[in-house]
């Protein structure tokens, strides 16, 4: 099985990280195993969604957006250097460019 580095960006994520519930975005990098890029990306996103389940406060009709990019195959040594938890959060005040 191959190992891939996946950059994941989240937008429209309602969370209370500092005492105020507000819309945030985040970026995270994960290492994930898969037989190909698509399967490794799916694993990385699913694991991140599970991690954020207790943090995100979105209503069912207001779904967070997750996008991926910067996917590259890496070796085991590089994968060990990538954190398996955590995100870099930022205010999501701007409308999506899409």
C-alpha atoms as a PDB file:
ATOM      1  CA  UNK A   1       0.000   0.000   0.000  1.00  0.00           C
ATOM      2  CA  UNK A   2       1.224   3.505  -0.844  1.00  0.00           C
ATOM      3  CA  UNK A   3       1.355   6.544   1.456  1.00  0.00           C
ATOM      4  CA  UNK A   4       0.193   9.968   0.323  1.00  0.00           C
ATOM      5  CA  UNK A   5       0.386  13.453   1.774  1.00  0.00           C
ATOM      6  CA  UNK A   6      -2.968  15.225   1.439  1.00  0.00           C
ATOM      7  CA  UNK A   7      -3.714  18.917   1.960  1.00  0.00           C
ATOM      8  CA  UNK A   8      -7.294  19.383   3.193  1.00  0.00           C
ATOM      9  CA  UNK A   9      -9.100  22.708   3.390  1.00  0.00           C
ATOM     10  CA  UNK A  10     -12.371  23.180   5.225  1.00  0.00           C
ATOM     11  CA  UNK A  11     -14.764  26.116   4.888  1.00  0.00           C
ATOM     12  CA  UNK A  12     -18.085  27.036   6.439  1.00  0.00           C
ATOM     13  CA  UNK A  13     -17.145  25.295   9.690  1.00  0.00           C
ATOM     14  CA  UNK A  14     -19.143  26.639  12.633  1.00  0.00           C
ATOM     15  CA  UNK A  15     -17.136  26.142  15.819  1.00  0.00           C
ATOM     16  CA  UNK A  16     -16.516  27.635  19.262  1.00  0.00           C
ATOM     17  CA  UNK A  17     -12.756  27.553  19.716  1.00  0.00           C
ATOM     18  CA  UNK A  18     -12.372  30.715  21.822  1.00  0.00           C
ATOM     19  CA  UNK A  19     -15.711  31.295  23.538  1.00  0.00           C
ATOM     20  CA  UNK A  20     -17.489  32.631  20.457  1.00  0.00           C
ATOM     21  CA  UNK A  21     -19.346  30.513  17.930  1.00  0.00           C
ATOM     22  CA  UNK A  22     -18.370  31.682  14.459  1.00  0.00           C
ATOM     23  CA  UNK A  23     -17.758  30.469  10.955  1.00  0.00           C
ATOM     24  CA  UNK A  24     -14.182  29.322  10.427  1.00  0.00           C
ATOM     25  CA  UNK A  25     -12.049  27.723   7.782  1.00  0.00           C
ATOM     26  CA  UNK A  26      -9.034  25.508   8.273  1.00  0.00           C
ATOM     27  CA  UNK A  27      -6.153  23.806   6.541  1.00  0.00           C
ATOM     28  CA  UNK A  28      -4.654  20.503   7.570  1.00  0.00           C
ATOM     29  CA  UNK A  29      -2.084  18.125   6.148  1.00  0.00           C
ATOM     30  CA  UNK A  30      -2.483  14.412   6.667  1.00  0.00           C
ATOM     31  CA  UNK A  31      -0.611  11.276   5.670  1.00  0.00           C
ATOM     32  CA  UNK A  32      -2.888   8.461   4.532  1.00  0.00           C
ATOM     33  CA  UNK A  33      -2.429   4.987   3.113  1.00  0.00           C
ATOM     34  CA  UNK A  34      -4.272   3.763   0.070  1.00  0.00           C
ATOM     35  CA  UNK A  35      -3.852   1.731  -3.082  1.00  0.00           C
ATOM     36  CA  UNK A  36      -4.100   4.982  -5.041  1.00  0.00           C
ATOM     37  CA  UNK A  37      -4.462   8.767  -4.582  1.00  0.00           C
ATOM     38  CA  UNK A  38      -8.253   8.718  -4.546  1.00  0.00           C
ATOM     39  CA  UNK A  39      -8.560   6.082  -1.836  1.00  0.00           C
ATOM     40  CA  UNK A  40      -5.874   7.669   0.333  1.00  0.00           C
ATOM     41  CA  UNK A  41      -7.596  11.051  -0.022  1.00  0.00           C
ATOM     42  CA  UNK A  42     -10.945   9.552   0.967  1.00  0.00           C
ATOM     43  CA  UNK A  43      -9.343   7.985   4.059  1.00  0.00           C
ATOM     44  CA  UNK A  44      -7.670  11.264   5.048  1.00  0.00           C
ATOM     45  CA  UNK A  45     -10.900  13.265   4.718  1.00  0.00           C
ATOM     46  CA  UNK A  46     -12.979  10.681   6.588  1.00  0.00           C
ATOM     47  CA  UNK A  47     -10.490  10.535   9.477  1.00  0.00           C
ATOM     48  CA  UNK A  48     -10.441  14.336   9.697  1.00  0.00           C
ATOM     49  CA  UNK A  49     -14.256  14.496   9.714  1.00  0.00           C
ATOM     50  CA  UNK A  50     -14.274  12.033  12.615  1.00  0.00           C
ATOM     51  CA  UNK A  51     -11.696  14.156  14.461  1.00  0.00           C
ATOM     52  CA  UNK A  52     -13.798  17.301  13.983  1.00  0.00           C
ATOM     53  CA  UNK A  53     -17.141  15.682  14.871  1.00  0.00           C
ATOM     54  CA  UNK A  54     -17.028  16.995  18.457  1.00  0.00           C
ATOM     55  CA  UNK A  55     -15.840  20.471  17.395  1.00  0.00           C
ATOM     56  CA  UNK A  56     -18.126  21.415  14.503  1.00  0.00           C
ATOM     57  CA  UNK A  57     -21.494  22.945  15.375  1.00  0.00           C
ATOM     58  CA  UNK A  58     -23.029  23.151  11.899  1.00  0.00           C
ATOM     59  CA  UNK A  59     -26.752  22.563  11.507  1.00  0.00           C
ATOM     60  CA  UNK A  60     -27.615  19.555   9.315  1.00  0.00           C
ATOM     61  CA  UNK A  61     -28.682  21.803   6.428  1.00  0.00           C
ATOM     62  CA  UNK A  62     -25.471  23.903   6.618  1.00  0.00           C
ATOM     63  CA  UNK A  63     -22.809  21.347   5.707  1.00  0.00           C
ATOM     64  CA  UNK A  64     -19.086  22.194   6.011  1.00  0.00           C
ATOM     65  CA  UNK A  65     -17.129  22.141   2.741  1.00  0.00           C
ATOM     66  CA  UNK A  66     -13.992  20.015   2.427  1.00  0.00           C
ATOM     67  CA  UNK A  67     -11.608  20.231  -0.526  1.00  0.00           C
ATOM     68  CA  UNK A  68      -8.316  18.476  -1.129  1.00  0.00           C
ATOM     69  CA  UNK A  69      -5.217  19.264  -3.110  1.00  0.00           C
ATOM     70  CA  UNK A  70      -1.464  19.000  -3.094  1.00  0.00           C
ATOM     71  CA  UNK A  71      -1.648  15.217  -3.053  1.00  0.00           C
ATOM     72  CA  UNK A  72       1.722  13.524  -3.420  1.00  0.00           C
ATOM     73  CA  UNK A  73       3.161  10.111  -2.731  1.00  0.00           C
ATOM     74  CA  UNK A  74       5.609  10.089   0.186  1.00  0.00           C
ATOM     75  CA  UNK A  75       7.801   7.590   2.010  1.00  0.00           C
ATOM     76  CA  UNK A  76       7.352   6.230   5.549  1.00  0.00           C
ATOM     77  CA  UNK A  77       9.953   8.578   7.021  1.00  0.00           C
ATOM     78  CA  UNK A  78       8.207  11.667   5.656  1.00  0.00           C
ATOM     79  CA  UNK A  79       4.827  10.328   6.797  1.00  0.00           C
ATOM     80  CA  UNK A  80       6.092  10.065  10.392  1.00  0.00           C
ATOM     81  CA  UNK A  81       6.835  13.804  10.384  1.00  0.00           C
ATOM     82  CA  UNK A  82       3.247  14.776   9.476  1.00  0.00           C
ATOM     83  CA  UNK A  83       0.965  15.370  12.494  1.00  0.00           C
ATOM     84  CA  UNK A  84      -2.020  13.032  12.707  1.00  0.00           C
ATOM     85  CA  UNK A  85      -4.274  15.583  14.451  1.00  0.00           C
ATOM     86  CA  UNK A  86      -4.926  19.303  14.508  1.00  0.00           C
ATOM     87  CA  UNK A  87      -5.749  22.045  12.028  1.00  0.00           C
ATOM     88  CA  UNK A  88      -4.766  25.632  11.374  1.00  0.00           C
ATOM     89  CA  UNK A  89      -7.963  27.661  11.764  1.00  0.00           C
ATOM     90  CA  UNK A  90      -8.781  31.047  10.230  1.00  0.00           C
ATOM     91  CA  UNK A  91     -11.894  33.307  10.119  1.00  0.00           C
ATOM     92  CA  UNK A  92     -14.102  32.330   7.177  1.00  0.00           C
ATOM     93  CA  UNK A  93     -15.516  35.795   6.510  1.00  0.00           C
ATOM     94  CA  UNK A  94     -15.085  35.739   2.747  1.00  0.00           C
ATOM     95  CA  UNK A  95     -17.506  34.037   0.369  1.00  0.00           C
ATOM     96  CA  UNK A  96     -16.211  30.949  -1.382  1.00  0.00           C
ATOM     97  CA  UNK A  97     -14.477  31.755  -4.703  1.00  0.00           C
ATOM     98  CA  UNK A  98     -16.606  29.067  -6.439  1.00  0.00           C
END
